[in-house]
């Protein structure tokens, strides 16, 4: 069984390793819009399922692999970053002992975080953290604690799942915590549907940011205290980058 | 000018976008071993330079691009993660005003962190941070502060540049801080030269870890308090993953 990262959306960002795995699969398993990124062909069955069904989906994939099918479990971006990788290993640990004998490979992909960072410059060019802002699977108090500690550590930050339809208030609270911890002038970046025709990039300050700037297809990044905004070639556009160096005099400033 | 991520080492992990950029370049610029990953061909000049010359190398690339060359600046992994991305934007900000008009594109790649994570399972399957352990460009006190805060936030952690020849003692100190903050039983992973013929993977506890387990080609990861080790198919091998869920009862335990 292969757990395959499809990259952020553009075909040119799918690794040859992942493309080969998809071309050899008999069954592709995943969230509906990701399964639909794999073109139909004779001999391939596509099993699309709903967003919140990760564990059931992982079990289905393991069952089919145990029955001798060549299964590709697909995730957008990289399968190890808030995607199907962890779900498959959770199902493996809790499931049939025979599943442990399966040949499982995880094929990495370009994550949304790295693709968004590339389009904006190099905002994650120094130490950073990556936090899933959805409180479906963890208490809000933990998210808030991590945001405060990440700000204290002066990490650049990348946020997945900033804003769900069912819990729109979470991201507004996250912005309040960040404004308090990082100040109003800190750059915040909204990168929606990166590398697709619907791509939209926006750089503002925390003081200017509003919850509506993000939806569930948006990767949000916040700079460290050293992150810089510089004008780019095109009129009105800019680059954002975090320098590689921190001087002693800049610590605890 | 293109700033290109070559992925962790295996050809099958280079994106088609990156391959296309390399095939169209007139000049490839980078650290010697990365430049050598681009095959020589007529019409291509390869400019390899030493490890510590990032800014001079970035200036050289910008100068050539301004002179009309099709320049590819290459990094291993992803150019935005402790690589040439930030260096080019630092040089751009400090350099010739004319350079701002250049068409610059950053082409993301599969980072060493994502490739190592994939080989081991999904150790970064929940919130995580990524820290450069080299104190060439920042004070050791900041590294130690970030390690302590990352442990308090209960992030999984990925470390680049754990151990340099010139400063071997730094990683021993990092292990001491991590043992104190995370306990002796926490899993630590050493992933050397992932996806290449020299790949070596090792999973131990912080209590068992020694500084010699890492060199400059090793990506080190430490689990969160919830990270699990489970037996894999092959005798003696195992998977490491961090579950997607955190129950309220597990916070502050």
PDB file of C-alpha atoms in Angstrom, chain A residues 1-142:
ATOM      1  CA  UNK A   1       0.000   0.000   0.000  1.00  0.00           C
ATOM      2  CA  UNK A   2       1.202   3.502  -0.796  1.00  0.00           C
ATOM      3  CA  UNK A   3       0.242   6.685   0.991  1.00  0.00           C
ATOM      4  CA  UNK A   4       0.762   9.304  -1.680  1.00  0.00           C
ATOM      5  CA  UNK A   5       1.217  13.072  -1.495  1.00  0.00           C
ATOM      6  CA  UNK A   6      -0.354  14.811  -4.504  1.00  0.00           C
ATOM      7  CA  UNK A   7       1.255  18.201  -3.863  1.00  0.00           C
ATOM      8  CA  UNK A   8      -0.682  21.447  -3.528  1.00  0.00           C
ATOM      9  CA  UNK A   9      -2.714  21.198  -6.736  1.00  0.00           C
ATOM     10  CA  UNK A  10      -0.602  21.860  -9.826  1.00  0.00           C
ATOM     11  CA  UNK A  11       0.338  18.776 -11.884  1.00  0.00           C
ATOM     12  CA  UNK A  12       3.908  20.060 -12.264  1.00  0.00           C
ATOM     13  CA  UNK A  13       4.369  19.757  -8.493  1.00  0.00           C
ATOM     14  CA  UNK A  14       3.573  16.009  -8.305  1.00  0.00           C
ATOM     15  CA  UNK A  15       6.790  13.999  -7.886  1.00  0.00           C
ATOM     16  CA  UNK A  16       7.593  11.286 -10.460  1.00  0.00           C
ATOM     17  CA  UNK A  17       7.545   8.781  -7.572  1.00  0.00           C
ATOM     18  CA  UNK A  18       3.937   9.721  -6.774  1.00  0.00           C
ATOM     19  CA  UNK A  19       2.894   9.711 -10.455  1.00  0.00           C
ATOM     20  CA  UNK A  20       4.344   6.213 -10.885  1.00  0.00           C
ATOM     21  CA  UNK A  21       2.493   4.942  -7.828  1.00  0.00           C
ATOM     22  CA  UNK A  22      -0.790   6.331  -9.156  1.00  0.00           C
ATOM     23  CA  UNK A  23      -0.253   4.774 -12.584  1.00  0.00           C
ATOM     24  CA  UNK A  24       0.281   1.324 -11.005  1.00  0.00           C
ATOM     25  CA  UNK A  25      -2.604   1.465  -8.508  1.00  0.00           C
ATOM     26  CA  UNK A  26      -5.760  -0.622  -8.825  1.00  0.00           C
ATOM     27  CA  UNK A  27      -7.562   1.455  -6.175  1.00  0.00           C
ATOM     28  CA  UNK A  28      -7.272   5.083  -5.152  1.00  0.00           C
ATOM     29  CA  UNK A  29      -8.718   6.005  -1.763  1.00  0.00           C
ATOM     30  CA  UNK A  30      -9.189   9.477  -0.318  1.00  0.00           C
ATOM     31  CA  UNK A  31     -11.263  12.581   0.241  1.00  0.00           C
ATOM     32  CA  UNK A  32     -13.475  13.159  -2.824  1.00  0.00           C
ATOM     33  CA  UNK A  33     -11.717  16.230  -4.321  1.00  0.00           C
ATOM     34  CA  UNK A  34      -8.288  14.570  -3.980  1.00  0.00           C
ATOM     35  CA  UNK A  35      -9.431  11.272  -5.520  1.00  0.00           C
ATOM     36  CA  UNK A  36     -10.826  13.302  -8.426  1.00  0.00           C
ATOM     37  CA  UNK A  37      -7.338  14.661  -9.113  1.00  0.00           C
ATOM     38  CA  UNK A  38      -6.403  11.138 -10.305  1.00  0.00           C
ATOM     39  CA  UNK A  39      -7.651  10.663 -13.886  1.00  0.00           C
ATOM     40  CA  UNK A  40      -9.984   7.686 -14.422  1.00  0.00           C
ATOM     41  CA  UNK A  41      -8.610   4.789 -16.486  1.00  0.00           C
ATOM     42  CA  UNK A  42      -9.512   1.126 -17.092  1.00  0.00           C
ATOM     43  CA  UNK A  43      -8.421  -1.046 -14.172  1.00  0.00           C
ATOM     44  CA  UNK A  44      -8.577   1.780 -11.643  1.00  0.00           C
ATOM     45  CA  UNK A  45     -11.334   2.135  -9.060  1.00  0.00           C
ATOM     46  CA  UNK A  46     -11.600   5.491  -7.303  1.00  0.00           C
ATOM     47  CA  UNK A  47     -13.016   5.401  -3.767  1.00  0.00           C
ATOM     48  CA  UNK A  48     -13.906   8.935  -2.698  1.00  0.00           C
ATOM     49  CA  UNK A  49     -15.172   9.575   0.816  1.00  0.00           C
ATOM     50  CA  UNK A  50     -16.182  12.490   3.014  1.00  0.00           C
ATOM     51  CA  UNK A  51     -13.870  14.828   4.873  1.00  0.00           C
ATOM     52  CA  UNK A  52     -14.395  13.568   8.431  1.00  0.00           C
ATOM     53  CA  UNK A  53     -14.061   9.852   7.645  1.00  0.00           C
ATOM     54  CA  UNK A  54     -10.282   9.455   7.837  1.00  0.00           C
ATOM     55  CA  UNK A  55     -10.163   6.380  10.073  1.00  0.00           C
ATOM     56  CA  UNK A  56     -12.917   4.487   8.228  1.00  0.00           C
ATOM     57  CA  UNK A  57     -11.174   5.376   4.967  1.00  0.00           C
ATOM     58  CA  UNK A  58      -7.829   4.134   6.293  1.00  0.00           C
ATOM     59  CA  UNK A  59      -9.409   0.841   7.391  1.00  0.00           C
ATOM     60  CA  UNK A  60     -11.006   0.410   3.981  1.00  0.00           C
ATOM     61  CA  UNK A  61      -7.620   0.962   2.325  1.00  0.00           C
ATOM     62  CA  UNK A  62      -5.860  -1.517   4.642  1.00  0.00           C
ATOM     63  CA  UNK A  63      -8.605  -4.125   4.034  1.00  0.00           C
ATOM     64  CA  UNK A  64      -8.213  -3.810   0.283  1.00  0.00           C
ATOM     65  CA  UNK A  65      -4.411  -3.950   0.498  1.00  0.00           C
ATOM     66  CA  UNK A  66      -4.664  -7.092   2.670  1.00  0.00           C
ATOM     67  CA  UNK A  67      -6.889  -8.589  -0.026  1.00  0.00           C
ATOM     68  CA  UNK A  68      -4.112  -8.105  -2.571  1.00  0.00           C
ATOM     69  CA  UNK A  69      -5.165  -4.843  -4.251  1.00  0.00           C
ATOM     70  CA  UNK A  70      -2.547  -2.206  -5.163  1.00  0.00           C
ATOM     71  CA  UNK A  71      -3.948   0.628  -3.086  1.00  0.00           C
ATOM     72  CA  UNK A  72      -2.918   4.291  -3.205  1.00  0.00           C
ATOM     73  CA  UNK A  73      -4.239   6.422  -0.347  1.00  0.00           C
ATOM     74  CA  UNK A  74      -4.049  10.012  -1.568  1.00  0.00           C
ATOM     75  CA  UNK A  75      -3.671  13.280   0.301  1.00  0.00           C
ATOM     76  CA  UNK A  76      -3.256  16.786  -0.952  1.00  0.00           C
ATOM     77  CA  UNK A  77       0.189  18.236  -0.235  1.00  0.00           C
ATOM     78  CA  UNK A  78       2.283  15.870   1.877  1.00  0.00           C
ATOM     79  CA  UNK A  79       0.618  12.848   3.531  1.00  0.00           C
ATOM     80  CA  UNK A  80       2.542  13.412   6.773  1.00  0.00           C
ATOM     81  CA  UNK A  81       1.303  16.948   7.477  1.00  0.00           C
ATOM     82  CA  UNK A  82      -2.280  16.943   8.837  1.00  0.00           C
ATOM     83  CA  UNK A  83      -3.270  14.329   6.280  1.00  0.00           C
ATOM     84  CA  UNK A  84      -3.808  10.587   5.783  1.00  0.00           C
ATOM     85  CA  UNK A  85      -0.389   9.383   7.033  1.00  0.00           C
ATOM     86  CA  UNK A  86      -1.230   9.540  10.729  1.00  0.00           C
ATOM     87  CA  UNK A  87      -4.773   8.214  10.105  1.00  0.00           C
ATOM     88  CA  UNK A  88      -3.441   5.083   8.378  1.00  0.00           C
ATOM     89  CA  UNK A  89      -0.997   4.343  11.206  1.00  0.00           C
ATOM     90  CA  UNK A  90      -3.734   4.900  13.812  1.00  0.00           C
ATOM     91  CA  UNK A  91      -5.928   2.389  11.951  1.00  0.00           C
ATOM     92  CA  UNK A  92      -2.957   0.020  11.595  1.00  0.00           C
ATOM     93  CA  UNK A  93      -2.195   0.087  15.304  1.00  0.00           C
ATOM     94  CA  UNK A  94      -5.824  -0.478  16.342  1.00  0.00           C
ATOM     95  CA  UNK A  95      -6.757  -2.902  13.558  1.00  0.00           C
ATOM     96  CA  UNK A  96      -6.225  -6.475  12.335  1.00  0.00           C
ATOM     97  CA  UNK A  97      -2.828  -7.934  13.363  1.00  0.00           C
ATOM     98  CA  UNK A  98      -2.420  -9.241   9.783  1.00  0.00           C
ATOM     99  CA  UNK A  99      -2.258  -5.657   8.520  1.00  0.00           C
ATOM    100  CA  UNK A 100       1.143  -5.254  10.228  1.00  0.00           C
ATOM    101  CA  UNK A 101       2.685  -7.553   7.602  1.00  0.00           C
ATOM    102  CA  UNK A 102       1.638  -5.257   4.725  1.00  0.00           C
ATOM    103  CA  UNK A 103       4.274  -3.481   2.690  1.00  0.00           C
ATOM    104  CA  UNK A 104       3.408   0.170   3.344  1.00  0.00           C
ATOM    105  CA  UNK A 105       5.253   3.101   1.809  1.00  0.00           C
ATOM    106  CA  UNK A 106       4.693   6.788   2.427  1.00  0.00           C
ATOM    107  CA  UNK A 107       5.531   8.919  -0.629  1.00  0.00           C
ATOM    108  CA  UNK A 108       6.202  12.517   0.386  1.00  0.00           C
ATOM    109  CA  UNK A 109       4.865  15.511  -1.503  1.00  0.00           C
ATOM    110  CA  UNK A 110       5.243  19.285  -1.652  1.00  0.00           C
ATOM    111  CA  UNK A 111       3.113  20.471   1.261  1.00  0.00           C
ATOM    112  CA  UNK A 112       0.773  23.473   1.011  1.00  0.00           C
ATOM    113  CA  UNK A 113       3.023  25.182   3.550  1.00  0.00           C
ATOM    114  CA  UNK A 114       6.133  24.890   1.350  1.00  0.00           C
ATOM    115  CA  UNK A 115       4.254  25.864  -1.819  1.00  0.00           C
ATOM    116  CA  UNK A 116       2.707  28.919  -0.146  1.00  0.00           C
ATOM    117  CA  UNK A 117       6.059  29.921   1.300  1.00  0.00           C
ATOM    118  CA  UNK A 118       7.667  29.676  -2.161  1.00  0.00           C
ATOM    119  CA  UNK A 119       5.028  31.907  -3.789  1.00  0.00           C
ATOM    120  CA  UNK A 120       5.539  34.600  -1.143  1.00  0.00           C
ATOM    121  CA  UNK A 121       9.353  34.454  -0.961  1.00  0.00           C
ATOM    122  CA  UNK A 122      10.843  32.672   2.050  1.00  0.00           C
ATOM    123  CA  UNK A 123       8.712  33.524   5.107  1.00  0.00           C
ATOM    124  CA  UNK A 124       9.689  30.200   6.750  1.00  0.00           C
ATOM    125  CA  UNK A 125      13.393  30.809   6.053  1.00  0.00           C
ATOM    126  CA  UNK A 126      14.277  30.511   9.730  1.00  0.00           C
ATOM    127  CA  UNK A 127      12.930  28.426  12.658  1.00  0.00           C
ATOM    128  CA  UNK A 128       9.172  27.921  12.367  1.00  0.00           C
ATOM    129  CA  UNK A 129       6.221  25.900  13.593  1.00  0.00           C
ATOM    130  CA  UNK A 130       3.172  24.429  11.941  1.00  0.00           C
ATOM    131  CA  UNK A 131      -0.177  24.266  13.772  1.00  0.00           C
ATOM    132  CA  UNK A 132      -3.555  22.861  12.773  1.00  0.00           C
ATOM    133  CA  UNK A 133      -6.088  25.483  13.914  1.00  0.00           C
ATOM    134  CA  UNK A 134      -9.068  23.117  13.708  1.00  0.00           C
ATOM    135  CA  UNK A 135     -10.444  22.168  17.112  1.00  0.00           C
ATOM    136  CA  UNK A 136     -12.261  19.111  15.753  1.00  0.00           C
ATOM    137  CA  UNK A 137      -9.652  16.800  17.229  1.00  0.00           C
ATOM    138  CA  UNK A 138      -8.095  18.805  20.053  1.00  0.00           C
ATOM    139  CA  UNK A 139      -9.258  21.246  22.699  1.00  0.00           C
ATOM    140  CA  UNK A 140      -9.167  24.954  21.881  1.00  0.00           C
ATOM    141  CA  UNK A 141      -7.141  25.593  25.054  1.00  0.00           C
ATOM    142  CA  UNK A 142      -4.245  23.611  23.562  1.00  0.00           C
TER     143      UNK A 142
END
